[in-house]
Short mmCIF file of C-alpha atoms in Angstrom, two decimals:
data_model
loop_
_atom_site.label_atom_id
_atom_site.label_comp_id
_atom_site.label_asym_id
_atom_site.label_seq_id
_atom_site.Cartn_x
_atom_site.Cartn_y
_atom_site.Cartn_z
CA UNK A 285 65.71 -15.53 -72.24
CA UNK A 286 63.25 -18.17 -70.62
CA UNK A 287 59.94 -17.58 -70.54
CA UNK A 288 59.22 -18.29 -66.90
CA UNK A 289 61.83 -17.69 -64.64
CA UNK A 290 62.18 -19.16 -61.23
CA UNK A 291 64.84 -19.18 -58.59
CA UNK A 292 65.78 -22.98 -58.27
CA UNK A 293 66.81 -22.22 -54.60
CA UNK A 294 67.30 -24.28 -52.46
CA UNK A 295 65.39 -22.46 -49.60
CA UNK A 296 64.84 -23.76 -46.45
CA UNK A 297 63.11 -22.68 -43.47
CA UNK A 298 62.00 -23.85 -39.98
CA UNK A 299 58.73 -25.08 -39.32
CA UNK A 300 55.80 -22.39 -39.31
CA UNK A 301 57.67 -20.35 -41.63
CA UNK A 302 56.01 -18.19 -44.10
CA UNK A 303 57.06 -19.13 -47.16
CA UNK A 304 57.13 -16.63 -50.23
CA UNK A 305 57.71 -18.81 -53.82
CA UNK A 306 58.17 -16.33 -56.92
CA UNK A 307 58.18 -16.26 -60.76
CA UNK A 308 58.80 -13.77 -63.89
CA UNK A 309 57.68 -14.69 -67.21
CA UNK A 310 57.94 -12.85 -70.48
CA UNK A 311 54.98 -13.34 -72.58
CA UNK A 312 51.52 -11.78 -72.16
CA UNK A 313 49.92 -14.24 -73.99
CA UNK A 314 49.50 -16.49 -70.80
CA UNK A 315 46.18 -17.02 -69.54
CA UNK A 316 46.24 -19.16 -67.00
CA UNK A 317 48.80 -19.58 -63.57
CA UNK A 318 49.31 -22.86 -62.19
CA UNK A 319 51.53 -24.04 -59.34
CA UNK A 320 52.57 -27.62 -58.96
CA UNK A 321 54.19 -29.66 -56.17
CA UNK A 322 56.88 -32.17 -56.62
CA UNK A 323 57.76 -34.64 -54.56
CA UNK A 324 61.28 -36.59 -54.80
CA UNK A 325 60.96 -38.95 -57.77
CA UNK A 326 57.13 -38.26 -58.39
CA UNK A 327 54.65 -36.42 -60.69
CA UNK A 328 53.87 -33.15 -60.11
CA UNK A 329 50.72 -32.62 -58.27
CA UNK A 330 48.44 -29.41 -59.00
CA UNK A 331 48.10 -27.42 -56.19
CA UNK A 332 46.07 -24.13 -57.37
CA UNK A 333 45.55 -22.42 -60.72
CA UNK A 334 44.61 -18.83 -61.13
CA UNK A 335 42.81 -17.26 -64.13
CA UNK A 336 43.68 -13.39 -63.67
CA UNK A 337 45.33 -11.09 -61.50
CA UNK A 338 44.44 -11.15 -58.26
CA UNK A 339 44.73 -13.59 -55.19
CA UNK A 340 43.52 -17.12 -54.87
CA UNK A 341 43.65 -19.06 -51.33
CA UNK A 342 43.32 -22.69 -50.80
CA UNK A 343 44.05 -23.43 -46.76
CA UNK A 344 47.35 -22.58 -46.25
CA UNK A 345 48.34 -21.95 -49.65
CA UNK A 346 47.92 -18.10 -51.35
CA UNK A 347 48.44 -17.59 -55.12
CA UNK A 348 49.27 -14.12 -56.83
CA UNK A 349 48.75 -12.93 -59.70
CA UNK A 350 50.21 -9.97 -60.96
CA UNK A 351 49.68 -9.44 -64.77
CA UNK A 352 51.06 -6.20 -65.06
CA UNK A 353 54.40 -6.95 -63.69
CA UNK A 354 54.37 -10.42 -64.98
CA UNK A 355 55.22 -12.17 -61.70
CA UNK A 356 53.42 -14.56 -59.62
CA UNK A 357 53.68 -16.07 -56.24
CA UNK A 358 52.91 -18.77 -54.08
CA UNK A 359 52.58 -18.34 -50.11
CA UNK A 360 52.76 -21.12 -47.93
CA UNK A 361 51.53 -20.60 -44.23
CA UNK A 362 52.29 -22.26 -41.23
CA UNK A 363 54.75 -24.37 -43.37
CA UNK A 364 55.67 -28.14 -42.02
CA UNK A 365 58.18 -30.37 -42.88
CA UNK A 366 55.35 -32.81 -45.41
CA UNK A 367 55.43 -29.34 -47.32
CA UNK A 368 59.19 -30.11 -48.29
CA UNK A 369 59.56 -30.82 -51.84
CA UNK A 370 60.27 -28.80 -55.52
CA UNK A 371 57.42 -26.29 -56.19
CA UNK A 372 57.08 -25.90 -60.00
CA UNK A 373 55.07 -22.53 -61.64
CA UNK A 374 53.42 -23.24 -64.73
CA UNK A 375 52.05 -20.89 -67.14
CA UNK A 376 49.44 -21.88 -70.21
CA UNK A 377 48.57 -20.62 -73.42
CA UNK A 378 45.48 -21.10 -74.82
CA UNK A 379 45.19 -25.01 -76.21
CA UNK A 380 47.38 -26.89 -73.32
CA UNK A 381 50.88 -26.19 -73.70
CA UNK A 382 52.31 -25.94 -69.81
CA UNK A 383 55.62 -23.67 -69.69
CA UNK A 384 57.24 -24.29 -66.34
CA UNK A 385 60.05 -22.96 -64.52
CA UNK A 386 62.89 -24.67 -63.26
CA UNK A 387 61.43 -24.83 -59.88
CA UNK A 388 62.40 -24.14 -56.63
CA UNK A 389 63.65 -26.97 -53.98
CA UNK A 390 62.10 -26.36 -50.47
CA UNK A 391 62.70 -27.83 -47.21
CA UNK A 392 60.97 -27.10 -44.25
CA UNK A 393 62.95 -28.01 -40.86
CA UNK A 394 61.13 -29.33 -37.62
CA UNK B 61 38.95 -43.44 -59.57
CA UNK B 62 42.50 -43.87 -60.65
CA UNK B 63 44.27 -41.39 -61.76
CA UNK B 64 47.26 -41.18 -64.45
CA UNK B 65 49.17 -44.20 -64.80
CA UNK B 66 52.73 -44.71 -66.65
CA UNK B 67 54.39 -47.89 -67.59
CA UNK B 68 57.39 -48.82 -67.37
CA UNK B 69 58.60 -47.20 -64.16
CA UNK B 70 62.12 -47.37 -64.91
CA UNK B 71 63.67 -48.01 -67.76
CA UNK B 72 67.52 -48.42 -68.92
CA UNK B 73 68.48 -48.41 -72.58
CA UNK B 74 71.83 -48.03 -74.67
CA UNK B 75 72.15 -45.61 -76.97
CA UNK B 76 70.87 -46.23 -80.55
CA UNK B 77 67.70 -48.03 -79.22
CA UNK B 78 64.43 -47.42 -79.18
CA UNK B 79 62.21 -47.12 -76.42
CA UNK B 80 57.83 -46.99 -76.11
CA UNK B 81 56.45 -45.60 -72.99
CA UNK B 82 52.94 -45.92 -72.03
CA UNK B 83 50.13 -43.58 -70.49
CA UNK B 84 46.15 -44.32 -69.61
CA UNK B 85 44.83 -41.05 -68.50
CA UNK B 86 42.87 -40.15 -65.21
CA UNK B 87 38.87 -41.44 -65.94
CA UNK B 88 37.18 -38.94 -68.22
CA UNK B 89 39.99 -37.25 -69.16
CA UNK B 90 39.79 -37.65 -73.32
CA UNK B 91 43.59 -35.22 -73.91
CA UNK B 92 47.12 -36.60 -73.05
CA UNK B 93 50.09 -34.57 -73.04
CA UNK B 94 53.95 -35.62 -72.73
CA UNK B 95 56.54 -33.50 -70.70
CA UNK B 96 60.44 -34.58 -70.62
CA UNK B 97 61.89 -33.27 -67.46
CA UNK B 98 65.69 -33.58 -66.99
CA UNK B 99 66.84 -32.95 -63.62
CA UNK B 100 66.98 -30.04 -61.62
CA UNK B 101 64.37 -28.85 -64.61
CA UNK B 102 61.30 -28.02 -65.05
CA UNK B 103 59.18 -30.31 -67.38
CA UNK B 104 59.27 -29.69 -71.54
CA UNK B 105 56.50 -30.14 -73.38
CA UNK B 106 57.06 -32.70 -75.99
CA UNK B 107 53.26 -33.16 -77.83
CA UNK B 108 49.74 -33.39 -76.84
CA UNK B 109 47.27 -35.67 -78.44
CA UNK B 110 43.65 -35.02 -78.54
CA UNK B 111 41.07 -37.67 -80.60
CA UNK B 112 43.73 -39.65 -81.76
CA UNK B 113 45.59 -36.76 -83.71
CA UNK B 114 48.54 -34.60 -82.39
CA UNK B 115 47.31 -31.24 -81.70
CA UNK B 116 50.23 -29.54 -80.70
CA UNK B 117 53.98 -30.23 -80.96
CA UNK B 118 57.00 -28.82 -78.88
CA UNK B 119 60.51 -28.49 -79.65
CA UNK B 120 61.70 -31.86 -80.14
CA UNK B 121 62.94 -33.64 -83.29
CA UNK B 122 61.29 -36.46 -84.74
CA UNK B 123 62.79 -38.79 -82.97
CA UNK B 124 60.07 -38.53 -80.54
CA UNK B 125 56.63 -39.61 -81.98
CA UNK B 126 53.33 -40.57 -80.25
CA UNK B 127 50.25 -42.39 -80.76
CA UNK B 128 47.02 -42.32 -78.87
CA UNK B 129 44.57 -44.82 -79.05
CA UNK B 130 40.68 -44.90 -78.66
CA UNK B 131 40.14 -45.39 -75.68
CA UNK B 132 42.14 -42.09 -74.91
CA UNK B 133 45.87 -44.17 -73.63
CA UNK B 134 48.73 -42.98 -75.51
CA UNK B 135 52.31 -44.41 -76.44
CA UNK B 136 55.49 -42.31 -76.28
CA UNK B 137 58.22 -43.48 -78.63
CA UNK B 138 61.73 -42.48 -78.87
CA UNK B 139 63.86 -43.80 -81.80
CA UNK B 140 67.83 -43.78 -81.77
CA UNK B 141 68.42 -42.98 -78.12
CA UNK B 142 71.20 -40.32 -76.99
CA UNK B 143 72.55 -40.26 -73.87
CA UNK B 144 70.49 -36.64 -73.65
CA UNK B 145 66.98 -38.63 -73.65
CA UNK B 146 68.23 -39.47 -70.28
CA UNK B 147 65.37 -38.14 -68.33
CA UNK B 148 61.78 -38.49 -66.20
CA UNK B 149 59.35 -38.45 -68.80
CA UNK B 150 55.92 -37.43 -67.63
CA UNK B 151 52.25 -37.80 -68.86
CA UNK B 152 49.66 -35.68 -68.22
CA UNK B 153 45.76 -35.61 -68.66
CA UNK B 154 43.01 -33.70 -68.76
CA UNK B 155 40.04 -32.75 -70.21
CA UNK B 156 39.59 -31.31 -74.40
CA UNK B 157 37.98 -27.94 -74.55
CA UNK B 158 37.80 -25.36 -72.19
CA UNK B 159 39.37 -27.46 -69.12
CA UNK B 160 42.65 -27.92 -70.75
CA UNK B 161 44.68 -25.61 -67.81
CA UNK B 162 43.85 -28.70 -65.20
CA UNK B 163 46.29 -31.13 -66.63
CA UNK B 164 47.22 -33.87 -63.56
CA UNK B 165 50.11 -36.04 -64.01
CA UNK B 166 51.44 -39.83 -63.55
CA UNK B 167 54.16 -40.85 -61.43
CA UNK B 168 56.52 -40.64 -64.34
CA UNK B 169 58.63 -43.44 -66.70
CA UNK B 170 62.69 -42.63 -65.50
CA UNK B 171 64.56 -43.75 -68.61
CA UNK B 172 68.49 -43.89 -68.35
CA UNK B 173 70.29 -44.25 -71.44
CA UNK B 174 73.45 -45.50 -71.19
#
């Protein structure tokens, strides 16, 4: 079993959409929540990290945190097409190791 | 302020080579860390380097070694290429201590082994 899970999708939705991006992990150990974005044949980009459980918003982005279910989301508002691209979870240990899921290929439609 | 940067961009091999990737981290960042990511996949963490010493080491043989120099840049090498190196391998930086959960990443060196 993978540590972080993540539905590799693809999902695609039209523009203004509410998005809802999910993953599982495993181990409790993780401390901190991450979420990247991934353009086609770039780096990922950090988009919002979270600490604990709880929610975090950043414009029209929404992380959750749920520790005691182990599962995290990311909500995208008002969603345009410049949001299409792979979102990537990432969960940390203490020390620096990222353990990411598979990600999960969006597209946003005008 | 620049951020990550990664040389080569692209980068075709055959198998049996070797092959040295390059990383200068985003300014003030002292702690680079390397991630292979095949596709469709997330990134793997390969090793992170911190004051010129490995500090932590994923699950990859020893193929894959690194160095990092002092003025915080780092080298990726891969010895004896297999067709399963084939991948996007990605730096990332950020600062030692308590800041290590913001690690920002460089565009990525694709390497194709052929």
């Amino acid at each position: 079993q993978k540590e972080v899970e993540q539905d590799p999708g693809p999902l695609s939705v039209p523009e203004g959409a509410i998005v809802s991006l999910n993953c599982t992990y495993s181990n409790s150990a993780f401390q901190y929540f991450m979420w990247y974005r991934q353009y086609s044949r770039k780096g990922p980009e950090l988009l919002m990290y979270t600490y604990s459980s709880g929610n975090k918003e950043d414009g029209r982005f929404t992380a959750q945190v749920d520790k005691s279910s182990k599962y995290i989301s990311l909500f995208i508002r008002d969603s345009q097409p410049s949001d299409s691209a792979t979102y990537l979870c990432a969960m940390i240990r203490e020390g620096g190791k990222l353990i990411f899921g598979q990600g999960t290929e969006l597209s946003v439609k005008p | 302020d620049a951020g990550v940067t990664q040389s080569p961009t692209h980068l075709i091999k055959t198998r049996g080579q070797q092959v040295t990737l390059r990383c200068s981290p985003k300014s003030g960042h002292d702690t680079v860390s390397w991630y292979q990511q095949a596709l469709g996949q997330g990134p793997q963490f390969i090793f992170q380097y911190y004051e010129e010493e490995e500090r932590q080491r994923g699950n990859f043989p020893d193929r894959f070694s690194g160095h990092q120099f002092p003025n915080y840049s780092s080298e990726l090498n891969v010895n004896a290429l297999l067709l399963g190196d084939s991948a996007l391998y990605l730096c990332a930086s950020s600062l030692g201590g308590a800041r290590y959960n913001e690690q920002f990443f460089g565009p990525g060196t694709r390497l194709t082994v052929l």
